[in-house]
PDB file of C-alpha atoms and ligand atoms in Angstrom:
ATOM      1  CA  MET P 118     -62.515 121.623  45.625  1.00 44.00           C
ATOM      2  CA  THR P 119     -62.505 122.450  49.295  1.00 44.00           C
ATOM      3  CA  ALA P 120     -61.024 119.428  51.028  1.00 49.00           C
ATOM      4  CA  LEU P 121     -62.551 120.233  54.408  1.00 67.00           C
ATOM      5  CA  ARG P 122     -66.152 120.287  53.262  1.00 81.00           C
ATOM      6  CA  PRO P 123     -67.987 117.310  54.823  1.00 91.00           C
ATOM      7  CA  LEU P 124     -69.399 114.696  52.493  1.00 96.00           C
ATOM      8  CA  LEU P 125     -73.147 114.957  52.589  1.00 97.00           C
ATOM      9  CA  PHE P 126     -75.692 112.141  52.400  1.00 98.00           C
ATOM     10  CA  ALA P 127     -79.257 113.450  52.254  1.00 98.00           C
ATOM     11  CA  ALA P 128     -82.247 111.086  52.327  1.00 98.00           C
ATOM     12  CA  ASN P 129     -85.507 112.347  50.841  1.00 98.00           C
ATOM     13  CA  TRP P 130     -88.235 109.984  52.040  1.00 98.00           C
ATOM     14  CA  LYS P 131     -90.934 111.704  49.947  1.00 98.00           C
ATOM     15  CA  MET P 132     -94.403 110.356  50.835  1.00 98.00           C
ATOM     16  CA  HIS P 133     -93.140 107.298  52.711  1.00 98.00           C
ATOM     17  CA  LEU P 134     -92.764 106.323  56.398  1.00 98.00           C
ATOM     18  CA  ASP P 135     -95.283 107.397  59.032  1.00 98.00           C
ATOM     19  CA  PRO P 136     -94.054 108.441  62.522  1.00 98.00           C
ATOM     20  CA  ALA P 137     -93.880 104.866  63.882  1.00 98.00           C
ATOM     21  CA  GLU P 138     -92.111 103.629  60.751  1.00 98.00           C
ATOM     22  CA  ALA P 139     -89.679 106.564  60.878  1.00 98.00           C
ATOM     23  CA  ARG P 140     -88.806 105.750  64.499  1.00 98.00           C
ATOM     24  CA  GLU P 141     -88.222 102.102  63.679  1.00 98.00           C
ATOM     25  CA  TYR P 142     -86.164 102.976  60.604  1.00 98.00           C
ATOM     26  CA  LEU P 143     -83.943 105.357  62.560  1.00 98.00           C
ATOM     27  CA  GLN P 144     -83.452 102.901  65.392  1.00 98.00           C
ATOM     28  CA  ARG P 145     -82.122 100.352  62.887  1.00 98.00           C
ATOM     29  CA  PHE P 146     -80.096 102.926  60.955  1.00 98.00           C
ATOM     30  CA  LEU P 147     -78.454 104.421  64.064  1.00 98.00           C
ATOM     31  CA  ALA P 148     -77.507 100.939  65.239  1.00 97.00           C
ATOM     32  CA  ALA P 149     -75.726 100.358  61.928  1.00 97.00           C
ATOM     33  CA  VAL P 150     -74.006 103.731  61.388  1.00 97.00           C
ATOM     34  CA  ALA P 151     -71.701 105.440  63.897  1.00 97.00           C
ATOM     35  CA  PRO P 152     -70.833 109.133  63.566  1.00 97.00           C
ATOM     36  CA  ARG P 153     -67.811 109.717  61.387  1.00 95.00           C
ATOM     37  CA  SER P 154     -65.884 112.941  61.025  1.00 93.00           C
ATOM     38  CA  GLY P 155     -66.111 114.523  57.590  1.00 95.00           C
ATOM     39  CA  ARG P 156     -69.607 113.172  56.941  1.00 96.00           C
ATOM     40  CA  GLU P 157     -73.061 114.603  57.578  1.00 97.00           C
ATOM     41  CA  LEU P 158     -76.348 112.720  57.351  1.00 98.00           C
ATOM     42  CA  TRP P 159     -79.549 114.586  56.576  1.00 98.00           C
ATOM     43  CA  PHE P 160     -83.057 113.133  56.569  1.00 98.00           C
ATOM     44  CA  PHE P 161     -86.150 114.695  55.005  1.00 99.00           C
ATOM     45  CA  PRO P 162     -89.158 112.776  56.372  1.00 98.00           C
ATOM     46  CA  GLY P 163     -92.779 113.568  55.603  1.00 98.00           C
ATOM     47  CA  SER P 164     -93.951 116.530  57.709  1.00 98.00           C
ATOM     48  CA  VAL P 165     -95.885 114.412  60.190  1.00 98.00           C
ATOM     49  CA  ALA P 166     -92.791 112.282  60.924  1.00 98.00           C
ATOM     50  CA  ILE P 167     -90.384 115.190  61.525  1.00 98.00           C
ATOM     51  CA  GLU P 168     -90.913 115.313  65.267  1.00 98.00           C
ATOM     52  CA  ALA P 169     -90.495 111.549  65.732  1.00 98.00           C
ATOM     53  CA  SER P 170     -87.373 111.608  63.540  1.00 98.00           C
ATOM     54  CA  ALA P 171     -85.814 114.565  65.356  1.00 98.00           C
ATOM     55  CA  GLN P 172     -86.396 112.879  68.708  1.00 98.00           C
ATOM     56  CA  ALA P 173     -84.910 109.600  67.482  1.00 98.00           C
ATOM     57  CA  CYS P 174     -81.723 111.420  66.362  1.00 98.00           C
ATOM     58  CA  ARG P 175     -81.333 113.915  69.212  1.00 95.00           C
ATOM     59  CA  SER P 176     -78.121 112.342  70.524  1.00 95.00           C
ATOM     60  CA  ARG P 177     -76.442 112.497  67.086  1.00 97.00           C
ATOM     61  CA  ALA P 178     -74.661 115.740  66.149  1.00 96.00           C
ATOM     62  CA  ASP P 179     -73.869 114.325  62.690  1.00 97.00           C
ATOM     63  CA  ILE P 180     -77.572 114.081  61.793  1.00 98.00           C
ATOM     64  CA  ARG P 181     -79.977 116.856  60.820  1.00 98.00           C
ATOM     65  CA  ILE P 182     -83.667 116.629  60.069  1.00 98.00           C
ATOM     66  CA  GLY P 183     -85.342 118.725  57.389  1.00 98.00           C
ATOM     67  CA  ILE P 184     -88.728 119.307  55.812  1.00 98.00           C
ATOM     68  CA  GLN P 185     -89.427 118.490  52.147  1.00 98.00           C
ATOM     69  CA  ASP P 186     -91.241 121.738  51.365  1.00 98.00           C
ATOM     70  CA  VAL P 187     -92.439 124.870  53.176  1.00 98.00           C
ATOM     71  CA  HIS P 188     -94.817 127.741  52.574  1.00 98.00           C
ATOM     72  CA  TRP P 189     -93.230 131.196  52.626  1.00 98.00           C
ATOM     73  CA  GLU P 190     -95.917 132.881  54.729  1.00 98.00           C
ATOM     74  CA  PRO P 191     -95.533 132.593  58.517  1.00 97.00           C
ATOM     75  CA  LYS P 192     -99.212 131.695  59.021  1.00 97.00           C
ATOM     76  CA  GLY P 193    -102.608 132.048  57.433  1.00 98.00           C
ATOM     77  CA  ALA P 194    -105.377 130.404  55.440  1.00 98.00           C
ATOM     78  CA  PHE P 195    -103.229 127.998  53.391  1.00 98.00           C
ATOM     79  CA  THR P 196    -104.883 124.624  53.818  1.00 98.00           C
ATOM     80  CA  GLY P 197    -102.397 121.786  53.771  1.00 97.00           C
ATOM     81  CA  ALA P 198     -99.309 123.991  53.873  1.00 98.00           C
ATOM     82  CA  VAL P 199     -96.609 124.057  56.571  1.00 98.00           C
ATOM     83  CA  SER P 200     -94.787 127.242  57.560  1.00 98.00           C
ATOM     84  CA  VAL P 201     -91.085 127.553  58.304  1.00 98.00           C
ATOM     85  CA  GLY P 202     -91.855 128.179  61.985  1.00 98.00           C
ATOM     86  CA  MET P 203     -94.059 125.107  62.218  1.00 98.00           C
ATOM     87  CA  ALA P 204     -91.326 122.986  60.634  1.00 98.00           C
ATOM     88  CA  ARG P 205     -88.778 124.330  63.086  1.00 98.00           C
ATOM     89  CA  GLY P 206     -91.120 123.711  66.003  1.00 98.00           C
ATOM     90  CA  ALA P 207     -91.388 120.070  64.971  1.00 98.00           C
ATOM     91  CA  GLY P 208     -87.593 119.704  64.923  1.00 98.00           C
ATOM     92  CA  ALA P 209     -86.544 120.574  61.356  1.00 98.00           C
ATOM     93  CA  SER P 210     -83.453 122.732  60.911  1.00 98.00           C
ATOM     94  CA  MET P 211     -83.485 122.823  57.115  1.00 98.00           C
ATOM     95  CA  ALA P 212     -85.702 122.421  54.072  1.00 98.00           C
ATOM     96  CA  LEU P 213     -85.682 121.211  50.495  1.00 98.00           C
ATOM     97  CA  VAL P 214     -86.806 123.927  48.091  1.00 98.00           C
ATOM     98  CA  GLY P 215     -87.797 123.555  44.448  1.00 98.00           C
ATOM     99  CA  HIS P 216     -87.670 119.757  44.293  1.00 98.00           C
ATOM    100  CA  SER P 217     -88.664 118.640  40.799  1.00 97.00           C
ATOM    101  CA  GLU P 218     -91.819 116.978  42.137  1.00 97.00           C
ATOM    102  CA  ARG P 219     -92.873 120.311  43.676  1.00 97.00           C
ATOM    103  CA  ARG P 220     -92.116 122.104  40.407  1.00 97.00           C
ATOM    104  CA  HIS P 221     -93.499 119.583  37.915  1.00 95.00           C
ATOM    105  CA  VAL P 222     -96.161 117.622  39.833  1.00 97.00           C
ATOM    106  CA  PHE P 223     -97.506 120.435  42.034  1.00 97.00           C
ATOM    107  CA  GLY P 224     -96.827 123.346  39.679  1.00 97.00           C
ATOM    108  CA  GLU P 225     -94.474 125.356  41.915  1.00 97.00           C
ATOM    109  CA  SER P 226     -93.260 128.413  40.024  1.00 98.00           C
ATOM    110  CA  GLU P 227     -89.773 129.875  40.104  1.00 97.00           C
ATOM    111  CA  ALA P 228     -91.254 132.891  41.908  1.00 97.00           C
ATOM    112  CA  ASP P 229     -92.625 130.556  44.621  1.00 98.00           C
ATOM    113  CA  THR P 230     -89.212 128.932  44.963  1.00 98.00           C
ATOM    114  CA  ARG P 231     -87.612 132.336  45.488  1.00 98.00           C
ATOM    115  CA  LYS P 232     -90.114 133.257  48.221  1.00 98.00           C
ATOM    116  CA  LYS P 233     -89.408 129.995  50.036  1.00 98.00           C
ATOM    117  CA  VAL P 234     -85.649 130.618  49.920  1.00 98.00           C
ATOM    118  CA  ARG P 235     -86.206 134.109  51.336  1.00 98.00           C
ATOM    119  CA  ALA P 236     -88.433 132.873  54.172  1.00 98.00           C
ATOM    120  CA  LEU P 237     -85.940 130.161  55.143  1.00 98.00           C
ATOM    121  CA  LEU P 238     -82.977 132.548  55.094  1.00 98.00           C
ATOM    122  CA  ASP P 239     -84.885 134.979  57.305  1.00 98.00           C
ATOM    123  CA  ALA P 240     -85.482 132.154  59.781  1.00 98.00           C
ATOM    124  CA  ALA P 241     -81.809 131.035  59.692  1.00 98.00           C
ATOM    125  CA  MET P 242     -82.844 127.595  58.438  1.00 98.00           C
ATOM    126  CA  GLY P 243     -80.659 125.457  56.150  1.00 98.00           C
ATOM    127  CA  ILE P 244     -81.696 125.265  52.489  1.00 98.00           C
ATOM    128  CA  VAL P 245     -81.168 122.605  49.842  1.00 98.00           C
ATOM    129  CA  LEU P 246     -82.194 124.248  46.573  1.00 98.00           C
ATOM    130  CA  CYS P 247     -82.973 121.667  43.886  1.00 98.00           C
ATOM    131  CA  VAL P 248     -82.527 122.383  40.181  1.00 98.00           C
ATOM    132  CA  GLY P 249     -82.579 120.128  37.132  1.00 98.00           C
ATOM    133  CA  GLU P 250     -83.606 119.782  33.531  1.00 97.00           C
ATOM    134  CA  LYS P 251     -86.277 117.586  31.938  1.00 96.00           C
ATOM    135  CA  LEU P 252     -85.340 114.952  29.353  1.00 94.00           C
ATOM    136  CA  GLU P 253     -86.537 117.005  26.392  1.00 95.00           C
ATOM    137  CA  GLU P 254     -84.538 119.985  27.628  1.00 96.00           C
ATOM    138  CA  ARG P 255     -81.401 117.841  27.860  1.00 95.00           C
ATOM    139  CA  GLU P 256     -82.017 116.459  24.371  1.00 93.00           C
ATOM    140  CA  ARG P 257     -82.332 120.004  23.033  1.00 96.00           C
ATOM    141  CA  GLY P 258     -78.971 120.854  24.615  1.00 96.00           C
ATOM    142  CA  GLU P 259     -80.560 123.223  27.130  1.00 97.00           C
ATOM    143  CA  THR P 260     -79.351 121.634  30.375  1.00 97.00           C
ATOM    144  CA  GLY P 261     -77.024 124.457  31.396  1.00 97.00           C
ATOM    145  CA  ALA P 262     -79.508 127.169  30.450  1.00 98.00           C
ATOM    146  CA  VAL P 263     -82.393 125.562  32.365  1.00 98.00           C
ATOM    147  CA  VAL P 264     -80.355 124.921  35.486  1.00 98.00           C
ATOM    148  CA  LEU P 265     -78.965 128.450  35.458  1.00 98.00           C
ATOM    149  CA  ARG P 266     -82.417 129.952  34.903  1.00 98.00           C
ATOM    150  CA  GLN P 267     -83.824 128.036  37.890  1.00 98.00           C
ATOM    151  CA  LEU P 268     -80.814 128.936  40.014  1.00 98.00           C
ATOM    152  CA  ALA P 269     -80.820 132.630  39.074  1.00 97.00           C
ATOM    153  CA  ALA P 270     -84.570 132.922  39.736  1.00 98.00           C
ATOM    154  CA  ALA P 271     -84.263 131.356  43.178  1.00 98.00           C
ATOM    155  CA  ILE P 272     -81.302 133.438  44.334  1.00 97.00           C
ATOM    156  CA  ASP P 273     -82.323 136.735  42.781  1.00 94.00           C
ATOM    157  CA  GLY P 274     -81.506 139.612  45.104  1.00 94.00           C
ATOM    158  CA  LEU P 275     -79.608 137.590  47.722  1.00 96.00           C
ATOM    159  CA  ALA P 276     -76.548 139.051  49.392  1.00 95.00           C
ATOM    160  CA  LYS P 277     -73.260 137.132  49.067  1.00 95.00           C
ATOM    161  CA  GLU P 278     -73.374 135.900  52.677  1.00 95.00           C
ATOM    162  CA  GLU P 279     -76.930 134.677  52.160  1.00 97.00           C
ATOM    163  CA  LEU P 280     -76.025 132.926  48.959  1.00 97.00           C
ATOM    164  CA  SER P 281     -73.126 131.103  50.563  1.00 95.00           C
ATOM    165  CA  ARG P 282     -75.549 129.480  53.043  1.00 97.00           C
ATOM    166  CA  LEU P 283     -77.353 127.553  50.311  1.00 98.00           C
ATOM    167  CA  VAL P 284     -76.696 123.940  49.396  1.00 98.00           C
ATOM    168  CA  ILE P 285     -77.564 123.246  45.751  1.00 98.00           C
ATOM    169  CA  ALA P 286     -78.800 119.846  44.569  1.00 98.00           C
ATOM    170  CA  TYR P 287     -78.504 119.112  40.864  1.00 98.00           C
ATOM    171  CA  GLU P 288     -81.204 116.570  40.084  1.00 97.00           C
ATOM    172  CA  PRO P 289     -81.940 115.896  36.415  1.00 96.00           C
ATOM    173  CA  VAL P 290     -85.693 115.249  36.259  1.00 95.00           C
ATOM    174  CA  TRP P 291     -85.228 112.300  33.880  1.00 92.00           C
ATOM    175  CA  ALA P 292     -83.022 110.571  36.454  1.00 93.00           C
ATOM    176  CA  ILE P 293     -85.331 110.871  39.470  1.00 90.00           C
ATOM    177  CA  GLY P 294     -86.925 107.564  40.390  1.00 88.00           C
ATOM    178  CA  THR P 295     -86.253 106.128  36.932  1.00 89.00           C
ATOM    179  CA  GLY P 296     -83.171 103.993  37.475  1.00 86.00           C
ATOM    180  CA  ARG P 297     -81.346 106.169  34.913  1.00 86.00           C
ATOM    181  CA  HIS P 298     -78.651 108.333  36.414  1.00 84.00           C
ATOM    182  CA  ALA P 299     -76.399 110.982  34.940  1.00 87.00           C
ATOM    183  CA  THR P 300     -72.878 109.706  34.364  1.00 94.00           C
ATOM    184  CA  PRO P 301     -70.488 111.089  36.979  1.00 95.00           C
ATOM    185  CA  ALA P 302     -68.768 113.100  34.244  1.00 95.00           C
ATOM    186  CA  ASP P 303     -72.067 114.572  32.982  1.00 95.00           C
ATOM    187  CA  ALA P 304     -73.154 115.431  36.510  1.00 96.00           C
ATOM    188  CA  ALA P 305     -69.777 117.039  37.202  1.00 96.00           C
ATOM    189  CA  ASP P 306     -70.117 119.164  34.047  1.00 96.00           C
ATOM    190  CA  VAL P 307     -73.405 120.591  35.314  1.00 97.00           C
ATOM    191  CA  HIS P 308     -71.927 121.078  38.793  1.00 97.00           C
ATOM    192  CA  ARG P 309     -69.186 123.177  37.178  1.00 97.00           C
ATOM    193  CA  VAL P 310     -71.799 125.322  35.435  1.00 98.00           C
ATOM    194  CA  ILE P 311     -73.565 125.881  38.776  1.00 98.00           C
ATOM    195  CA  ARG P 312     -70.256 126.559  40.527  1.00 97.00           C
ATOM    196  CA  GLY P 313     -69.323 129.082  37.861  1.00 97.00           C
ATOM    197  CA  HIS P 314     -72.533 131.034  38.395  1.00 97.00           C
ATOM    198  CA  LEU P 315     -72.182 131.024  42.178  1.00 97.00           C
ATOM    199  CA  THR P 316     -68.546 132.066  41.951  1.00 96.00           C
ATOM    200  CA  ALA P 317     -69.485 134.964  39.679  1.00 96.00           C
ATOM    201  CA  ARG P 318     -72.031 135.986  42.312  1.00 94.00           C
ATOM    202  CA  GLY P 319     -69.293 135.952  44.983  1.00 94.00           C
ATOM    203  CA  ALA P 320     -70.129 132.573  46.554  1.00 94.00           C
ATOM    204  CA  PRO P 321     -67.492 130.083  45.386  1.00 94.00           C
ATOM    205  CA  THR P 322     -67.687 127.454  48.135  1.00 93.00           C
ATOM    206  CA  ASN P 323     -71.269 126.201  48.290  1.00 95.00           C
ATOM    207  CA  THR P 324     -71.861 122.476  48.680  1.00 97.00           C
ATOM    208  CA  ILE P 325     -73.337 120.983  45.498  1.00 98.00           C
ATOM    209  CA  LEU P 326     -75.103 117.608  45.657  1.00 98.00           C
ATOM    210  CA  TYR P 327     -76.128 115.216  42.903  1.00 97.00           C
ATOM    211  CA  GLY P 328     -79.490 113.428  42.992  1.00 97.00           C
ATOM    212  CA  GLY P 329     -81.362 111.064  40.689  1.00 96.00           C
ATOM    213  CA  SER P 330     -81.309 107.257  40.989  1.00 95.00           C
ATOM    214  CA  VAL P 331     -78.269 107.186  43.249  1.00 96.00           C
ATOM    215  CA  ASN P 332     -77.773 103.661  44.618  1.00 96.00           C
ATOM    216  CA  LEU P 333     -75.165 101.267  45.947  1.00 96.00           C
ATOM    217  CA  SER P 334     -73.808 100.463  42.511  1.00 95.00           C
ATOM    218  CA  ASN P 335     -73.195 104.052  41.344  1.00 95.00           C
ATOM    219  CA  ILE P 336     -72.404 105.916  44.579  1.00 96.00           C
ATOM    220  CA  ARG P 337     -68.657 105.248  44.491  1.00 96.00           C
ATOM    221  CA  ALA P 338     -68.198 106.565  40.960  1.00 96.00           C
ATOM    222  CA  LEU P 339     -70.324 109.639  41.679  1.00 96.00           C
ATOM    223  CA  LEU P 340     -68.424 110.531  44.838  1.00 95.00           C
ATOM    224  CA  ALA P 341     -65.100 110.008  43.062  1.00 95.00           C
ATOM    225  CA  GLU P 342     -65.904 113.216  41.132  1.00 95.00           C
ATOM    226  CA  PRO P 343     -64.428 116.071  43.186  1.00 94.00           C
ATOM    227  CA  GLU P 344     -67.231 118.350  41.933  1.00 95.00           C
ATOM    228  CA  ILE P 345     -69.852 116.167  43.647  1.00 96.00           C
ATOM    229  CA  ASN P 346     -69.929 117.063  47.337  1.00 97.00           C
ATOM    230  CA  GLY P 347     -72.629 114.587  48.305  1.00 97.00           C
ATOM    231  CA  VAL P 348     -75.912 113.058  47.232  1.00 98.00           C
ATOM    232  CA  LEU P 349     -79.667 113.539  47.621  1.00 98.00           C
ATOM    233  CA  VAL P 350     -81.371 110.160  47.489  1.00 98.00           C
ATOM    234  CA  GLY P 351     -85.009 109.059  47.341  1.00 98.00           C
ATOM    235  CA  GLY P 352     -85.749 105.395  46.601  1.00 97.00           C
ATOM    236  CA  ALA P 353     -82.444 103.933  47.815  1.00 98.00           C
ATOM    237  CA  SER P 354     -82.779 105.704  51.182  1.00 98.00           C
ATOM    238  CA  LEU P 355     -86.035 103.981  52.174  1.00 98.00           C
ATOM    239  CA  ASP P 356     -84.490 100.837  53.603  1.00 98.00           C
ATOM    240  CA  PRO P 357     -82.324 101.552  56.678  1.00 98.00           C
ATOM    241  CA  GLU P 358     -79.756  98.817  56.107  1.00 98.00           C
ATOM    242  CA  ARG P 359     -79.386  99.635  52.418  1.00 97.00           C
ATOM    243  CA  TRP P 360     -79.033 103.349  53.182  1.00 98.00           C
ATOM    244  CA  ALA P 361     -76.506 102.502  55.904  1.00 98.00           C
ATOM    245  CA  GLU P 362     -74.415 100.663  53.330  1.00 97.00           C
ATOM    246  CA  ILE P 363     -74.551 103.635  50.971  1.00 98.00           C
ATOM    247  CA  VAL P 364     -73.531 106.204  53.592  1.00 98.00           C
ATOM    248  CA  GLU P 365     -70.643 103.966  54.653  1.00 96.00           C
ATOM    249  CA  THR P 366     -69.250 104.186  51.134  1.00 91.00           C
ATOM    250  CA  ASN P 367     -65.971 105.996  50.917  1.00 72.00           C
ATOM    251  CA  ALA P 368     -65.104 107.871  47.779  1.00 54.00           C
TER     252      ALA P 368
HETATM  253  P1  LIG J 262     -84.413 108.989  43.583  1.00 92.29           P
HETATM  254  O1  LIG J 262     -84.959 110.433  44.034  1.00 92.29           O
HETATM  255  O2  LIG J 262     -83.150 108.737  44.350  1.00 92.29           O
HETATM  256  O3  LIG J 262     -85.516 108.035  43.949  1.00 92.29           O
HETATM  257  O4  LIG J 262     -84.167 109.069  42.103  1.00 92.29           O
HETATM  258  C1  LIG J 262     -84.085 111.507  44.240  1.00 92.29           C
HETATM  259  C2  LIG J 262     -84.847 112.744  44.662  1.00 92.29           C
HETATM  260  O5  LIG J 262     -85.952 112.959  44.131  1.00 92.29           O
HETATM  261  O6  LIG J 262     -84.395 113.523  45.509  1.00 92.29           O
END
């Protein structure tokens, strides 16, 4: 794999941490973690804490703030939704798209995911596209097919240069928040399937993250897999000192 690609640690706070809590968290985290070359730190706070988080990190070039979900329309009567422009105005420079909770809890369709990718590309925002199979799909031996279907639907019609701007996060649904994680070898197998598809589409160098119950005890083994270019972490990113310990892990 590309040796020069930075190792990526992305924290998905989900529906945790209000603006004051986000500020306090980041104060403690920044005190514990100095910038290091070859590593990037991304945080995805709840929408209302994006501005506070971006301000807290403004002196740190190694940190980026993102939004957990966006609507594809620039504005309009979409109660509760946040547009790409609004996210950017609050200080986000990237977004998660197609997280399994958006797909399976909120019913986001693959067509919705594609529209979000398009809107973010048009706004020159970073994108972390999440894909992953459910337990029953894995048990039926459909992991590769499901992941490729989700990926193909989301990137349909993109030009090569657009495609190469995407970061992909492989997050098996059965591993998210459950304490069960894919073995590094299993995760790497799926990463190779994703890489194969991207390479066939002319984009061989995208960063591919693993997510799903990543914690201090499995991070080293996951990052030892050259196919795994970083991690997307929910539960274990919610405590600043614990997250600091994880991001200080060297493969
Ligand atoms: P988890 O969540 O680390 O709590 O399993 C990962 C994610 O949903 O991105």
